[in-house]
Short mmCIF file of C-alpha atoms in Angstrom, two decimals:
data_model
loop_
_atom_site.label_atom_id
_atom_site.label_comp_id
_atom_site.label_asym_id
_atom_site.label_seq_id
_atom_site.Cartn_x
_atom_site.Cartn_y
_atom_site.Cartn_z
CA UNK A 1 79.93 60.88 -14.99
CA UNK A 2 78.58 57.41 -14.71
CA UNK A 3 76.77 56.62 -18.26
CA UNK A 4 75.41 53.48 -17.69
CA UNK A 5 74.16 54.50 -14.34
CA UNK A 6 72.60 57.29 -15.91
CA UNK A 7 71.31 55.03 -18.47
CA UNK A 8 70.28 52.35 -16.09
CA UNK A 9 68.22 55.45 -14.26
CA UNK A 10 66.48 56.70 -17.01
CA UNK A 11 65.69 52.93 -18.59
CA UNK A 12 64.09 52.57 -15.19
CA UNK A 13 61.81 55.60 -15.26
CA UNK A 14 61.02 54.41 -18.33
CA UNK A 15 59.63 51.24 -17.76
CA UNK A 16 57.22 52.89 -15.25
CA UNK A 17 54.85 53.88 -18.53
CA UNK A 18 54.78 51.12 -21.36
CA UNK A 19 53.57 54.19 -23.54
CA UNK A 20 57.06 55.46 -23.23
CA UNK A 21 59.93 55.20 -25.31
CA UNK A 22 63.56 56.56 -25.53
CA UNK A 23 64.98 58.05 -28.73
CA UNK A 24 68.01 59.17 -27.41
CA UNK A 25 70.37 59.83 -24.48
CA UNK A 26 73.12 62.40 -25.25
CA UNK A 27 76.27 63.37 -22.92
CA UNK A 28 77.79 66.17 -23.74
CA UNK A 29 80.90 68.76 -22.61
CA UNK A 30 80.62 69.93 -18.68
CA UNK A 31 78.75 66.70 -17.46
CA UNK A 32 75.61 67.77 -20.22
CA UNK A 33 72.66 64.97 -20.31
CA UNK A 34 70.33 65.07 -22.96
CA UNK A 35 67.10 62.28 -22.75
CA UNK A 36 64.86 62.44 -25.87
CA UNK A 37 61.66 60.80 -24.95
CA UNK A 38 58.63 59.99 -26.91
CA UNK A 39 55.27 57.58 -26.41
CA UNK A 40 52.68 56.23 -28.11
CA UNK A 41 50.09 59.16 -27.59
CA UNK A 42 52.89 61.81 -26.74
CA UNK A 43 54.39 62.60 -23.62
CA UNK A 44 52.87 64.64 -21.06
CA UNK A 45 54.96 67.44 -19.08
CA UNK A 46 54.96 65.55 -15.67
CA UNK A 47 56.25 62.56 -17.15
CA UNK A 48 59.10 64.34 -17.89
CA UNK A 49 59.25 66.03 -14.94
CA UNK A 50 59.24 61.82 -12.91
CA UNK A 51 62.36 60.83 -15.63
CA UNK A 52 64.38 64.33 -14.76
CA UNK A 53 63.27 63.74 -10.94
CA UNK A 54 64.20 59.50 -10.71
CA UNK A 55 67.46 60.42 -12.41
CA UNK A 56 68.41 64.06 -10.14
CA UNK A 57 67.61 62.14 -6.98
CA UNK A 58 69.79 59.14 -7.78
CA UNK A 59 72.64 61.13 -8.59
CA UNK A 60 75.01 63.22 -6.20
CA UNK A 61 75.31 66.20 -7.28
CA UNK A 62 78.14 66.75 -4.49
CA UNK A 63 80.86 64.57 -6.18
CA UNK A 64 80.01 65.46 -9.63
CA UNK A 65 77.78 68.41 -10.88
CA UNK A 66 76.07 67.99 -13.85
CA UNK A 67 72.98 69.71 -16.52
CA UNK A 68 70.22 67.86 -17.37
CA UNK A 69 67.22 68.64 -20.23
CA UNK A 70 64.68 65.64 -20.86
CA UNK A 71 62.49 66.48 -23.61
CA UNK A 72 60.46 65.19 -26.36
CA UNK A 73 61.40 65.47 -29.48
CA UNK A 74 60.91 68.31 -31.91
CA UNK A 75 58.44 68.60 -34.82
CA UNK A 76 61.29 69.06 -37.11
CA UNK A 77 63.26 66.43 -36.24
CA UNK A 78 63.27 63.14 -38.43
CA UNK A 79 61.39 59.69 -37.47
CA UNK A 80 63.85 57.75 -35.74
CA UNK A 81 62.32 55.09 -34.12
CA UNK A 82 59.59 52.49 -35.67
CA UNK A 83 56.95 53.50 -32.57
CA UNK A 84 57.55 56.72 -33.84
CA UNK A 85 56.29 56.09 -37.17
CA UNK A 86 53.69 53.55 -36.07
CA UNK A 87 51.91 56.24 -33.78
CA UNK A 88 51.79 58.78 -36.73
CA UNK A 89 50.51 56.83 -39.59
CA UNK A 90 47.34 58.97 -41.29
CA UNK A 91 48.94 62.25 -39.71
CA UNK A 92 50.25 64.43 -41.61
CA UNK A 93 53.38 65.37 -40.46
#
């Protein structure tokens, strides 16, 4: 599996909504990808539906299979990103 293309691919979808933001891009065993996304007033379903669907089409699945989850991150998880904690200042989290 190409990483940076993968990067380069999601980077790109990215940059197609200035709310947007990545938090983090995982590989994992079996050809796994894992994009964390977040934005300024949350991320909608069909956005990451357009990241999943930029990076699937510009990948052949032919000479290398591979999984892929984007998502947005989980109310448990920790504040990892200064956007992050911009957008939720007076929230209560």
């Amino acid at each position: 599996m190409d990483q940076n293309r993968v990067k380069e691919l999601v980077d790109e979808a990215i940059a197609e909504n200035a709310s947007l933001f990545l938090l983090d891009l995982n590989f994992g065993p079996e050809n796994s990808i894992k994009v964390v996304v977040d934005g300024d007033s949350g991320v909608p379903l069909s956005e990451c539906i357009r990241i999943s669907r930029n990076v699937e089409h510009n990948l052949d699945r032919e000479a290398e299979d591979f999984s892929l989850e984007v998502t947005t991150p989980n109310i448990t998880d920790p504040l990892v990103n200064q956007r992050q904690y911009n957008k939720n200042l007076e929230r209560t989290l």
